[in-house]
Amino acid sequence: MDLFEKINRLKREKNAVILAHYYQESEIQDVADFIGDSLELARAAQRSTADLICFAGVHFMAEGAKILNPGRKVVLPDLRAGCSLSDSCPPARFRAFKEANPDHFIISYINCSAEIKAMSDVICTSSNAIKIVEKAPKDRPILFAPDRNLGRWVMEKTGREMTLWPGSCIVHETFSERKIIDLKTGHPGARLIAHPECEESILRLSDFTGSTSQLLKHVIESPDPTFIVATEAGILHQMKKRAPGKNLIPAPPTQNCACNECPFMKLNTLESLARCLEAEGPEVTVPSEVREKANLALTRMLEWSI
Ligand code: 13P
Ligand code: SF4
């Protein structure tokens, strides 16, 4: 309770705002000013008038906030909070692809570094990827980076051929097809809901696929009583809060582990959040030439997804 009070006091004193992703631990979600999926968080960061934006999420998200709102100080509770998907797209290899394929229109999933964003034509998130791909120029080949699972799913939905960067998320590739089939057999009425970063075998079984916010909305609005949830386990906190009557079953990982929890997201704790507000650091910065180019691609996404 003391930490909650300390965080709330620091927020007032420093005119700070806490933006949190759904994969943050429950206590962080409860103390945040705004919780959302990547698109909603980008919009919240862009319109924020706070002096200090404390991003309870991972590094690429905090970078995104800085790119969209460079006049604000952006801090991240733990600088080690990276992302396996973002790491699967190193800038040097990406630049080499771009140079070898100058005709390609490049659509990058928001889960990538500022440097990758700066080399992209437009960014997308899991909630607007279909819309963005549909708006891409029809006369140019597309490179979709870095998530191959989301890319394949969007290709199927839009009918648009794309070259897919071979990247993936360690959390969303953890779910076991066999265990999910067993669960569905044991719970005949249960609906499988999945994030599009999941593998094709899981998405084929899925009754509803969408971003974290879309999954949450689906659970709240659907008359179905039972859901098997194939995404990071943090989302269950909001699902339980906002759809209290529903029976929610986390999709089981292949191994006997807590691999459906993102180890990067979970580096942030209530303690590191309080320290970060107090010290106004670690700060996340983006060099201005990278920021300006990345801002074009991110702003284009926000315009195209209205
Ligand atoms: P969304 O919240 O946009 O669905 O993104 C999921 C994710 O993997 C964030 O790292
Ligand atoms: Fe990256 Fe996956 Fe963690 Fe999201 S859940 S931050 S995509 S590693």
CSV table of N, CA, C and O in Angstrom, one decimal, residues 179-236:
chain,number,residue,atom,x,y,z
A,179,LYS,N,-2.0,-29.5,-26.4
A,179,LYS,CA,-2.7,-29.3,-25.2
A,179,LYS,C,-3.9,-28.4,-25.3
A,179,LYS,O,-4.9,-28.5,-24.6
A,180,ILE,N,-3.9,-27.5,-26.3
A,180,ILE,CA,-5.1,-26.7,-26.6
A,180,ILE,C,-6.3,-27.6,-27.1
A,180,ILE,O,-7.4,-27.4,-26.7
A,181,ILE,N,-5.9,-28.5,-28.0
A,181,ILE,CA,-7.0,-29.4,-28.5
A,181,ILE,C,-7.5,-30.2,-27.3
A,181,ILE,O,-8.8,-30.4,-27.2
A,182,ASP,N,-6.7,-30.7,-26.4
A,182,ASP,CA,-7.1,-31.5,-25.3
A,182,ASP,C,-8.1,-30.6,-24.4
A,182,ASP,O,-9.1,-31.1,-23.9
A,183,LEU,N,-7.7,-29.3,-24.2
A,183,LEU,CA,-8.5,-28.4,-23.4
A,183,LEU,C,-9.9,-28.2,-24.0
A,183,LEU,O,-10.9,-28.2,-23.4
A,184,LYS,N,-9.9,-28.0,-25.4
A,184,LYS,CA,-11.1,-27.8,-26.1
A,184,LYS,C,-12.0,-29.1,-25.9
A,184,LYS,O,-13.2,-28.9,-25.8
A,185,THR,N,-11.4,-30.2,-26.0
A,185,THR,CA,-12.2,-31.5,-25.8
A,185,THR,C,-12.8,-31.5,-24.4
A,185,THR,O,-13.9,-31.9,-24.2
A,186,GLY,N,-12.0,-31.2,-23.4
A,186,GLY,CA,-12.4,-31.2,-22.0
A,186,GLY,C,-13.5,-30.1,-21.7
A,186,GLY,O,-14.2,-30.2,-20.7
A,187,HIS,N,-13.5,-29.0,-22.5
A,187,HIS,CA,-14.4,-27.9,-22.2
A,187,HIS,C,-15.1,-27.6,-23.6
A,187,HIS,O,-14.7,-26.7,-24.3
A,188,PRO,N,-16.1,-28.4,-23.9
A,188,PRO,CA,-16.7,-28.4,-25.3
A,188,PRO,C,-17.2,-27.0,-25.7
A,188,PRO,O,-17.1,-26.7,-26.9
A,189,GLY,N,-17.7,-26.2,-24.8
A,189,GLY,CA,-18.2,-24.8,-25.2
A,189,GLY,C,-17.1,-23.8,-25.2
A,189,GLY,O,-17.4,-22.6,-25.6
A,190,ALA,N,-15.9,-24.1,-24.8
A,190,ALA,CA,-14.9,-23.0,-24.7
A,190,ALA,C,-14.4,-22.5,-26.1
A,190,ALA,O,-14.3,-23.3,-27.0
A,191,ARG,N,-14.2,-21.2,-26.1
A,191,ARG,CA,-13.8,-20.6,-27.4
A,191,ARG,C,-12.3,-20.2,-27.2
A,191,ARG,O,-11.9,-19.7,-26.2
A,192,LEU,N,-11.5,-20.5,-28.2
A,192,LEU,CA,-10.1,-20.2,-28.2
A,192,LEU,C,-9.9,-18.8,-28.8
A,192,LEU,O,-10.4,-18.5,-29.9
A,193,ILE,N,-9.3,-17.9,-28.0
A,193,ILE,CA,-9.0,-16.5,-28.5
A,193,ILE,C,-7.5,-16.4,-28.5
A,193,ILE,O,-6.8,-16.8,-27.6
A,194,ALA,N,-7.0,-15.8,-29.6
A,194,ALA,CA,-5.5,-15.8,-29.8
A,194,ALA,C,-5.0,-14.5,-30.3
A,194,ALA,O,-5.7,-13.8,-31.1
A,195,HIS,N,-3.8,-14.2,-30.0
A,195,HIS,CA,-3.1,-13.0,-30.5
A,195,HIS,C,-2.5,-13.4,-31.8
A,195,HIS,O,-1.9,-14.5,-31.9
A,196,PRO,N,-2.5,-12.5,-32.8
A,196,PRO,CA,-1.9,-12.9,-34.1
A,196,PRO,C,-0.4,-13.2,-34.2
A,196,PRO,O,0.1,-13.6,-35.2
A,197,GLU,N,0.3,-12.9,-33.1
A,197,GLU,CA,1.7,-13.3,-33.0
A,197,GLU,C,1.9,-14.8,-32.7
A,197,GLU,O,3.0,-15.3,-32.8
A,198,CYS,N,0.7,-15.5,-32.5
A,198,CYS,CA,0.8,-17.0,-32.3
A,198,CYS,C,1.1,-17.7,-33.6
A,198,CYS,O,0.8,-17.1,-34.7
A,199,GLU,N,1.6,-18.9,-33.5
A,199,GLU,CA,1.9,-19.7,-34.7
A,199,GLU,C,0.7,-20.0,-35.5
A,199,GLU,O,-0.4,-20.1,-34.9
A,200,GLU,N,0.9,-20.3,-36.7
A,200,GLU,CA,-0.2,-20.7,-37.7
A,200,GLU,C,-1.1,-21.8,-37.1
A,200,GLU,O,-2.3,-21.8,-37.2
A,201,SER,N,-0.4,-22.8,-36.5
A,201,SER,CA,-1.2,-24.0,-36.0
A,201,SER,C,-2.2,-23.6,-34.9
A,201,SER,O,-3.3,-24.2,-34.8
A,202,ILE,N,-1.8,-22.6,-34.2
A,202,ILE,CA,-2.7,-22.1,-33.1
A,202,ILE,C,-3.8,-21.2,-33.7
A,202,ILE,O,-5.0,-21.3,-33.4
A,203,LEU,N,-3.4,-20.3,-34.6
A,203,LEU,CA,-4.4,-19.4,-35.3
A,203,LEU,C,-5.4,-20.2,-36.1
A,203,LEU,O,-6.6,-19.7,-36.2
A,204,ARG,N,-5.0,-21.3,-36.6
A,204,ARG,CA,-6.0,-22.1,-37.3
A,204,ARG,C,-7.1,-22.7,-36.4
A,204,ARG,O,-8.2,-22.8,-36.8
A,205,LEU,N,-6.8,-22.9,-35.2
A,205,LEU,CA,-7.8,-23.4,-34.2
A,205,LEU,C,-8.6,-22.3,-33.6
A,205,LEU,O,-9.6,-22.5,-32.9
A,206,SER,N,-8.1,-21.0,-33.7
A,206,SER,CA,-8.6,-19.9,-33.0
A,206,SER,C,-10.1,-19.5,-33.5
A,206,SER,O,-10.3,-19.5,-34.6
A,207,ASP,N,-10.9,-19.2,-32.5
A,207,ASP,CA,-12.3,-18.8,-32.8
A,207,ASP,C,-12.3,-17.3,-33.0
A,207,ASP,O,-13.2,-16.7,-33.7
A,208,PHE,N,-11.4,-16.6,-32.4
A,208,PHE,CA,-11.3,-15.1,-32.5
A,208,PHE,C,-9.8,-14.7,-32.4
A,208,PHE,O,-9.2,-15.1,-31.4
A,209,THR,N,-9.3,-13.9,-33.3
A,209,THR,CA,-7.9,-13.5,-33.3
A,209,THR,C,-7.9,-12.0,-33.3
A,209,THR,O,-8.6,-11.3,-34.0
A,210,GLY,N,-7.1,-11.4,-32.4
A,210,GLY,CA,-7.0,-9.9,-32.4
A,210,GLY,C,-5.9,-9.5,-31.4
A,210,GLY,O,-5.3,-10.3,-30.7
A,211,SER,N,-5.7,-8.2,-31.4
A,211,SER,CA,-4.7,-7.5,-30.5
A,211,SER,C,-5.2,-7.7,-29.0
A,211,SER,O,-6.4,-8.1,-28.8
A,212,THR,N,-4.4,-7.3,-28.1
A,212,THR,CA,-4.8,-7.5,-26.7
A,212,THR,C,-6.1,-6.8,-26.4
A,212,THR,O,-7.0,-7.4,-25.7
A,213,SER,N,-6.3,-5.6,-26.8
A,213,SER,CA,-7.5,-4.8,-26.6
A,213,SER,C,-8.7,-5.5,-27.3
A,213,SER,O,-9.8,-5.5,-26.7
A,214,GLN,N,-8.5,-6.0,-28.5
A,214,GLN,CA,-9.6,-6.6,-29.2
A,214,GLN,C,-10.0,-7.9,-28.5
A,214,GLN,O,-11.2,-8.3,-28.4
A,215,LEU,N,-9.0,-8.7,-27.9
A,215,LEU,CA,-9.3,-9.9,-27.2
A,215,LEU,C,-10.1,-9.5,-25.9
A,215,LEU,O,-11.1,-10.2,-25.6
A,216,LEU,N,-9.7,-8.5,-25.3
A,216,LEU,CA,-10.4,-8.0,-24.0
A,216,LEU,C,-11.9,-7.7,-24.4
A,216,LEU,O,-12.8,-8.1,-23.7
A,217,LYS,N,-12.0,-6.9,-25.4
A,217,LYS,CA,-13.4,-6.4,-25.8
A,217,LYS,C,-14.2,-7.6,-26.2
A,217,LYS,O,-15.4,-7.7,-25.8
A,218,HIS,N,-13.6,-8.6,-26.9
A,218,HIS,CA,-14.4,-9.8,-27.3
A,218,HIS,C,-14.9,-10.6,-26.1
A,218,HIS,O,-16.0,-11.0,-26.0
A,219,VAL,N,-14.0,-10.7,-25.1
A,219,VAL,CA,-14.4,-11.4,-23.8
A,219,VAL,C,-15.6,-10.7,-23.1
A,219,VAL,O,-16.5,-11.3,-22.7
A,220,ILE,N,-15.5,-9.4,-23.1
A,220,ILE,CA,-16.5,-8.6,-22.4
A,220,ILE,C,-17.8,-8.7,-23.2
A,220,ILE,O,-18.9,-8.9,-22.6
A,221,GLU,N,-17.8,-8.6,-24.5
A,221,GLU,CA,-19.0,-8.5,-25.3
A,221,GLU,C,-19.6,-9.8,-25.7
A,221,GLU,O,-20.8,-9.9,-26.0
A,222,SER,N,-18.8,-10.8,-25.8
A,222,SER,CA,-19.3,-12.1,-26.3
A,222,SER,C,-20.3,-12.8,-25.2
A,222,SER,O,-20.0,-12.7,-24.1
A,223,PRO,N,-21.3,-13.4,-25.7
A,223,PRO,CA,-22.2,-14.1,-24.7
A,223,PRO,C,-21.6,-15.5,-24.3
A,223,PRO,O,-22.0,-16.1,-23.3
A,224,ASP,N,-20.5,-15.9,-24.9
A,224,ASP,CA,-19.9,-17.2,-24.5
A,224,ASP,C,-19.3,-17.1,-23.1
A,224,ASP,O,-18.7,-16.1,-22.7
A,225,PRO,N,-19.4,-18.2,-22.3
A,225,PRO,CA,-19.0,-18.1,-20.9
A,225,PRO,C,-17.5,-18.5,-20.7
A,225,PRO,O,-16.9,-18.1,-19.7
A,226,THR,N,-16.9,-19.3,-21.6
A,226,THR,CA,-15.6,-19.8,-21.3
A,226,THR,C,-14.6,-19.5,-22.5
A,226,THR,O,-14.9,-19.8,-23.7
A,227,PHE,N,-13.4,-19.1,-22.1
A,227,PHE,CA,-12.4,-18.7,-23.2
A,227,PHE,C,-11.0,-19.3,-22.8
A,227,PHE,O,-10.6,-19.3,-21.6
A,228,ILE,N,-10.4,-19.9,-23.8
A,228,ILE,CA,-9.0,-20.3,-23.7
A,228,ILE,C,-8.2,-19.1,-24.3
A,228,ILE,O,-8.4,-18.8,-25.4
A,229,VAL,N,-7.3,-18.5,-23.5
A,229,VAL,CA,-6.7,-17.3,-23.9
A,229,VAL,C,-5.2,-17.5,-24.3
A,229,VAL,O,-4.4,-17.8,-23.5
A,230,ALA,N,-5.0,-17.4,-25.6
A,230,ALA,CA,-3.6,-17.6,-26.1
A,230,ALA,C,-2.9,-16.3,-26.4
A,230,ALA,O,-2.8,-15.8,-27.5
A,231,THR,N,-2.5,-15.7,-25.3
A,231,THR,CA,-1.6,-14.5,-25.4
A,231,THR,C,-0.9,-14.4,-24.0
A,231,THR,O,-1.1,-15.3,-23.1
A,232,GLU,N,-0.1,-13.4,-23.8
A,232,GLU,CA,0.6,-13.2,-22.5
A,232,GLU,C,-0.4,-13.2,-21.4
A,232,GLU,O,-1.5,-12.5,-21.5
A,233,ALA,N,0.0,-13.8,-20.3
A,233,ALA,CA,-1.0,-14.0,-19.2
A,233,ALA,C,-1.4,-12.7,-18.5
A,233,ALA,O,-2.5,-12.7,-17.8
A,234,GLY,N,-0.7,-11.6,-18.6
A,234,GLY,CA,-1.0,-10.3,-18.0
A,234,GLY,C,-2.4,-9.8,-18.3
A,234,GLY,O,-3.1,-9.2,-17.5
A,235,ILE,N,-2.9,-10.1,-19.6
A,235,ILE,CA,-4.2,-9.6,-20.0
A,235,ILE,C,-5.3,-10.2,-19.2
A,235,ILE,O,-6.4,-9.6,-19.1
A,236,LEU,N,-5.1,-11.3,-18.5
A,236,LEU,CA,-6.1,-12.0,-17.7
A,236,LEU,C,-6.6,-11.1,-16.6
A,236,LEU,O,-7.7,-11.1,-16.1
